[in-house]
């Protein structure tokens, strides 16, 4: 096999992966994570004394759900159909992700003594994998015909 064939094959595989649903999920999820993390930091700064870091997490999740639903439905899973059903499923998956996040965050902050913002970054790295599976298998799942 020539060098050109090897490069062409590698480029073809990379190009194919870049068009995949998993790659789009990572891009949209990365963007949405940054939006959520920025919202979390803003809410901790603005309302942290009043609502605490967990209250800030609730507010940040509301922002993330609004942005994420639209982007995941349109750009990642590219589905049509009943928006309300998809939204209820999406919120269910996100509520599960929130529960996981809400368990991980205090464990990291209170038990491991990690500051709230880095703790949220660590927690999110675990939550991302579970949300992809939930959205693929629940939120935007369409039966094959």
Coordinates of C-alpha atoms in Angstrom, one line a residue:
X1 CA 0.0 0.0 0.0
X2 CA 1.4 3.4 -1.0
X3 CA 1.7 6.4 1.3
X4 CA -1.0 8.2 -0.7
X5 CA -3.4 5.3 -0.2
X6 CA -2.7 5.2 3.5
X7 CA -3.2 9.0 3.8
X8 CA -6.4 8.8 1.7
X9 CA -7.8 6.0 3.8
X10 CA -7.0 7.8 7.1
X11 CA -8.4 11.0 5.8
X12 CA -11.6 9.2 4.7
X13 CA -12.1 7.6 8.1
X14 CA -11.4 10.9 9.9
X15 CA -13.8 12.7 7.5
X16 CA -16.5 10.1 8.1
X17 CA -16.1 10.4 11.9
X18 CA -16.3 14.2 11.7
X19 CA -19.8 13.8 10.1
X20 CA -21.0 11.2 12.6
X21 CA -23.7 11.8 15.2
X22 CA -21.2 11.1 18.0
X23 CA -18.9 13.9 16.8
X24 CA -21.9 16.3 16.4
X25 CA -22.9 15.4 20.0
X26 CA -19.5 16.2 21.3
X27 CA -19.5 19.6 19.5
X28 CA -23.0 20.5 20.6
X29 CA -22.4 19.1 24.0
X30 CA -19.2 20.9 24.3
X31 CA -20.8 24.2 23.4
X32 CA -23.8 23.5 25.7
X33 CA -21.4 22.5 28.5
X34 CA -19.6 25.8 28.1
X35 CA -22.9 27.7 28.2
X36 CA -24.0 25.7 31.3
X37 CA -20.6 26.2 33.0
X38 CA -20.6 29.9 32.2
X39 CA -24.2 30.1 33.6
X40 CA -23.1 28.1 36.7
X41 CA -20.2 30.5 37.3
X42 CA -22.4 33.5 36.8
X43 CA -25.1 32.2 39.1
X44 CA -22.6 31.3 41.8
X45 CA -21.2 34.8 41.6
X46 CA -24.5 36.6 41.5
X47 CA -26.7 34.4 43.7
X48 CA -24.2 32.1 45.5
X49 CA -24.7 33.7 48.8
X50 CA -28.5 33.3 48.5
X51 CA -29.0 30.0 46.7
X52 CA -25.6 28.3 47.3
X53 CA -23.7 26.3 44.8
X54 CA -26.5 23.7 44.4
X55 CA -29.1 26.4 43.7
X56 CA -26.8 27.8 41.1
X57 CA -26.6 24.3 39.6
X58 CA -30.4 24.2 39.2
X59 CA -30.4 27.6 37.5
X60 CA -27.6 26.5 35.2
X61 CA -29.4 23.3 34.3
X62 CA -32.5 25.3 33.2
X63 CA -30.3 27.3 30.8
X64 CA -28.6 24.1 29.6
X65 CA -31.9 22.3 29.0
X66 CA -33.3 25.2 26.9
X67 CA -30.2 25.5 24.7
X68 CA -29.4 21.8 24.6
X69 CA -32.8 20.6 23.5
X70 CA -32.9 22.8 20.4
X71 CA -29.4 22.0 19.4
X72 CA -29.5 18.3 20.0
X73 CA -32.8 17.8 18.3
X74 CA -31.8 19.9 15.2
X75 CA -28.1 19.4 14.8
X76 CA -27.2 16.1 16.5
X77 CA -30.1 13.7 16.2
X78 CA -31.9 15.5 13.3
X79 CA -35.3 14.1 14.2
X80 CA -38.8 15.1 13.3
X81 CA -42.0 14.3 15.0
X82 CA -43.7 15.3 18.2
X83 CA -41.7 18.0 19.8
X84 CA -43.5 17.8 23.1
X85 CA -42.8 14.1 23.4
X86 CA -39.2 14.7 22.6
X87 CA -39.1 17.5 25.1
X88 CA -40.6 15.4 27.9
X89 CA -38.1 12.6 27.2
X90 CA -35.2 15.1 27.0
X91 CA -36.2 16.7 30.3
X92 CA -36.4 13.2 31.8
X93 CA -32.9 12.3 30.7
X94 CA -31.6 15.7 31.8
X95 CA -33.3 15.2 35.2
X96 CA -31.5 11.9 35.6
X97 CA -28.2 13.7 34.6
X98 CA -29.0 16.4 37.1
X99 CA -29.5 13.8 39.9
X100 CA -26.2 12.3 39.0
X101 CA -24.5 15.7 38.9
X102 CA -26.2 16.7 42.1
X103 CA -24.8 13.6 43.8
X104 CA -21.3 14.0 42.4
X105 CA -20.9 17.7 43.0
X106 CA -21.4 17.7 46.8
X107 CA -19.3 14.6 47.1
X108 CA -16.5 16.4 45.3
X109 CA -17.0 19.7 47.2
X110 CA -17.7 18.4 50.7
X111 CA -15.8 15.1 50.8
X112 CA -12.9 15.7 48.4
X113 CA -12.6 19.4 49.2
X114 CA -12.5 20.3 45.5
X115 CA -13.7 24.0 44.9
X116 CA -17.2 24.2 43.3
X117 CA -16.2 25.2 39.8
X118 CA -13.5 22.5 39.2
X119 CA -15.7 20.0 41.0
X120 CA -18.5 20.8 38.4
X121 CA -16.0 20.3 35.5
X122 CA -15.1 16.8 36.9
X123 CA -18.8 15.9 37.5
X124 CA -19.7 17.0 34.0
X125 CA -17.1 14.8 32.4
X126 CA -19.0 11.8 33.8
X127 CA -22.5 13.2 33.1
X128 CA -21.7 13.8 29.4
X129 CA -21.3 10.1 28.6
X130 CA -24.5 9.1 30.4
X131 CA -26.5 11.9 28.7
X132 CA -25.4 10.8 25.2
X133 CA -26.7 7.3 25.8
X134 CA -29.9 8.6 27.3
X135 CA -30.6 10.9 24.4
X136 CA -29.7 8.4 21.8
X137 CA -31.8 5.6 23.4
X138 CA -34.6 7.6 25.0
X139 CA -35.0 11.3 24.1
X140 CA -34.6 11.1 20.3
X141 CA -34.9 7.4 19.7
X142 CA -36.9 6.5 16.6
X143 CA -37.9 2.9 15.9
X144 CA -36.4 1.5 12.7
X145 CA -38.9 0.6 10.0

